[in-house]
Amino acid sequence: MSTYSLSDGLASGAPRTSRVALLASWIRESGVGVLASIAWIAFGLSCLWWQDVGDWSRTHSLGIAAFIIAAIALFGTVGADYLGSAGQALHKRAPWLVALGAFLTVWEVATAKFAWLPLPFFPPPQAIIEVYTDDLPKLLDSVFASIKLQLGGYVIGATIGFLTGVSIGWSRAVGYWVHPVLRFIGPLPATAWLPIAFFTFPSSWSASTFLIALATGFPVTVLTWSGVASVSNAYYDVARTLGAKPSFLVLKVAIPAALPHVFVGLFMGLGASFAVLVVAEMIGVKAGLGWYLQWAQGWAAYANMYAALIVMSLLCSGAITLLFAIRDRLLIWQKGTVKW
Amino acid sequence: MVATALAEAVTYPAAGAALDIEQVSHAFDIDGTELPVLSDVSISVEPGEFVALLGPSGCGKSTLLRLVAGLDKPRAGRLREDEERIRRPHPSRVVVFQDPTLFPWRSVWDNVALGLEAQGILRSQGQRVDAALDLVGLASFRNAYPHQLSGGMAQRVALARALVNDPKILILDEPLGKLDSLTRITMQAEIVALWQRKGFTTLLVTHDAEEALVLANRVIVFSERPARVKADIRVDRPYPRHRGDPYLADLRRQILGLLGLDATW
């Protein structure tokens, strides 16, 4: 009886269920992509539907751009099978596209259209786009100035920190002299040196480089040192019985074994040096994104501040990503032994 | 299988060195108190001999090996390799430790190349690394990293890393202690084959009487700490030896008796 009714139900319902299942699977596959497209259409409409409460020149272009993104999302989703890896990349990021489109819509409506958020302090998206199109040369100059300062200070600080760390980890005599100095000066925030540095150094650029190097150097030193100090004696024993000289023990045993620690120091140093960079640029250096922020604040140009903040966060996260990539390359041997 | 693999392997010019341990005593400082570990140990090893050092756990056998390797200096007495005083480590005396202690950041090939690289002859003698890897049957793992190897494979790499230096004295500090029993038996046969082929002098620390008897042609039994030589037993049996050999079983009973285990065995 039960068998009969089951097969009967299957037979009569089969065509309908398969169509519904097909639709369900299509929605599962492409629903988010279509939703992303809808969200960006909503953003485009929110730009063009109402009048702006203020005077912004890029509203129309922004609306058009939103429609273009919506179209790309839609066609990318529908034609995902023909787009290969690009289609897959879009599929993976579709939920973020939905969230971003929704956020921009709300932002647009809350600022440019109805001014629910107090206006000069919360500029609409088109005001920020306007900064990127109209104030680009100045912004780019600031970006390059920041990168130059940051890179110089970081490389100097990381190099000195690494060499110091290896020396005090390896040699008791060096440790005797350097360790107390490190203990005394290291924990001091590098920004505390700002006033002195800007008076004693010949230029604000050299003063800032010194401060950034200082902020980088301390964590790199300490972690390199602890890395070298924690290398197992068994490694040294093995190398010594195989005929290794002291230089080999340092370069081919101690340093490679300590490298995972060194990278922790490099990451900490990078974070610390960003803070010093911005403060130094705000106070003493007459260039860079920190200075741009300060300058924009002076003119109450809030859109410029947000624009500079976005660029700054892209730069900082880009630097971290780059350091990760270098680490992944150098420490490929760790991949199977620790969780990344 | 091992024997045929060895027959095809590259030959090195090699011969064992004589080792003289003369009235060596050693002690450790532990929190200010002196802990004697070796007491007046004298052993004379002929070139090419395979000597097993057997004794209770913690009696100071491994300490003696460190002295032979030149990693530590004895408090009293002298050690000589071919009449020359041992003062520091030298690649003619290579140690294989209980842990393989491969460098995790180096591939298998680079680990085996360590000794040649340290001596600055890797560039001209790189083919010796390949030969050593062939010898232990791991040529296909040359690019693997240590964490990808099993315990037995890692210990084989450590063996290759030692052998690539063409040692005159091979020092084995319980190298099979942490391996499973099957891998152990296979590697015991491999070690004997390598030793017969190369002719290096071998010192093996173990606490397994059976292992000592299957491998060595001389077994030295140590007392409790501080270690003294309790017995020096010659094992005159041809290789390959059989574990069930009544002569070896008899010796084993005798040795366990010396170690104070006769009641149970």
Coordinates of C-alpha atoms in Angstrom, one line a residue, chain A residues 231-232 234-245 248 252-258 330-337, chain B residues 66 69-72 89-95 97 100-106 114-115 117-119 145 147 161-162 165:
Chain A
V231 CA 66.6 28.1 18.7
S232 CA 67.1 24.6 19.9
A234 CA 70.2 20.3 19.0
Y235 CA 70.3 22.3 15.7
Y236 CA 73.6 23.8 16.7
D237 CA 75.0 20.4 17.8
V238 CA 74.0 18.9 14.5
A239 CA 75.6 21.7 12.5
R240 CA 78.8 21.7 14.6
T241 CA 79.3 17.9 14.2
L242 CA 79.0 18.5 10.4
G243 CA 81.8 21.0 10.5
A244 CA 80.0 24.3 10.7
K245 CA 81.9 27.4 11.6
F248 CA 77.5 29.2 9.4
K252 CA 72.3 29.2 8.2
V253 CA 71.0 28.0 11.6
A254 CA 70.1 30.8 13.9
I255 CA 68.6 33.2 11.4
P256 CA 66.4 30.8 9.4
A257 CA 65.2 29.2 12.6
A258 CA 64.3 32.7 14.0
L330 CA 60.1 32.9 2.6
L331 CA 58.4 30.6 5.2
I332 CA 56.8 28.2 2.7
W333 CA 58.3 25.3 4.8
Q334 CA 56.0 26.3 7.7
K335 CA 52.9 25.7 5.7
G336 CA 52.4 22.1 6.9
T337 CA 53.6 22.6 10.4
Chain B
R66 CA 79.0 13.8 23.0
A69 CA 81.9 13.8 18.9
G70 CA 83.8 16.7 20.5
L71 CA 80.7 18.6 21.5
D72 CA 81.8 18.6 25.1
P89 CA 83.7 18.5 16.5
H90 CA 84.9 17.3 13.1
P91 CA 82.9 15.9 10.2
S92 CA 85.0 12.8 10.4
R93 CA 83.0 11.9 13.5
V94 CA 79.3 12.4 12.8
V95 CA 76.4 11.9 15.2
F97 CA 70.8 11.6 17.3
P100 CA 66.3 13.3 13.5
T101 CA 66.7 17.0 14.2
L102 CA 66.3 17.9 10.5
F103 CA 66.2 21.6 9.8
P104 CA 62.5 22.2 9.1
W105 CA 63.2 25.1 6.8
R106 CA 65.3 23.0 4.5
L114 CA 74.3 20.5 5.2
G115 CA 77.7 19.1 6.0
E117 CA 77.8 23.3 2.6
A118 CA 79.3 23.9 6.1
Q119 CA 82.6 22.7 4.9
Y145 CA 60.2 19.2 3.6
H147 CA 57.3 17.7 8.2
R161 CA 73.1 13.6 6.2
A162 CA 75.7 11.9 8.3
N165 CA 80.4 13.4 5.0

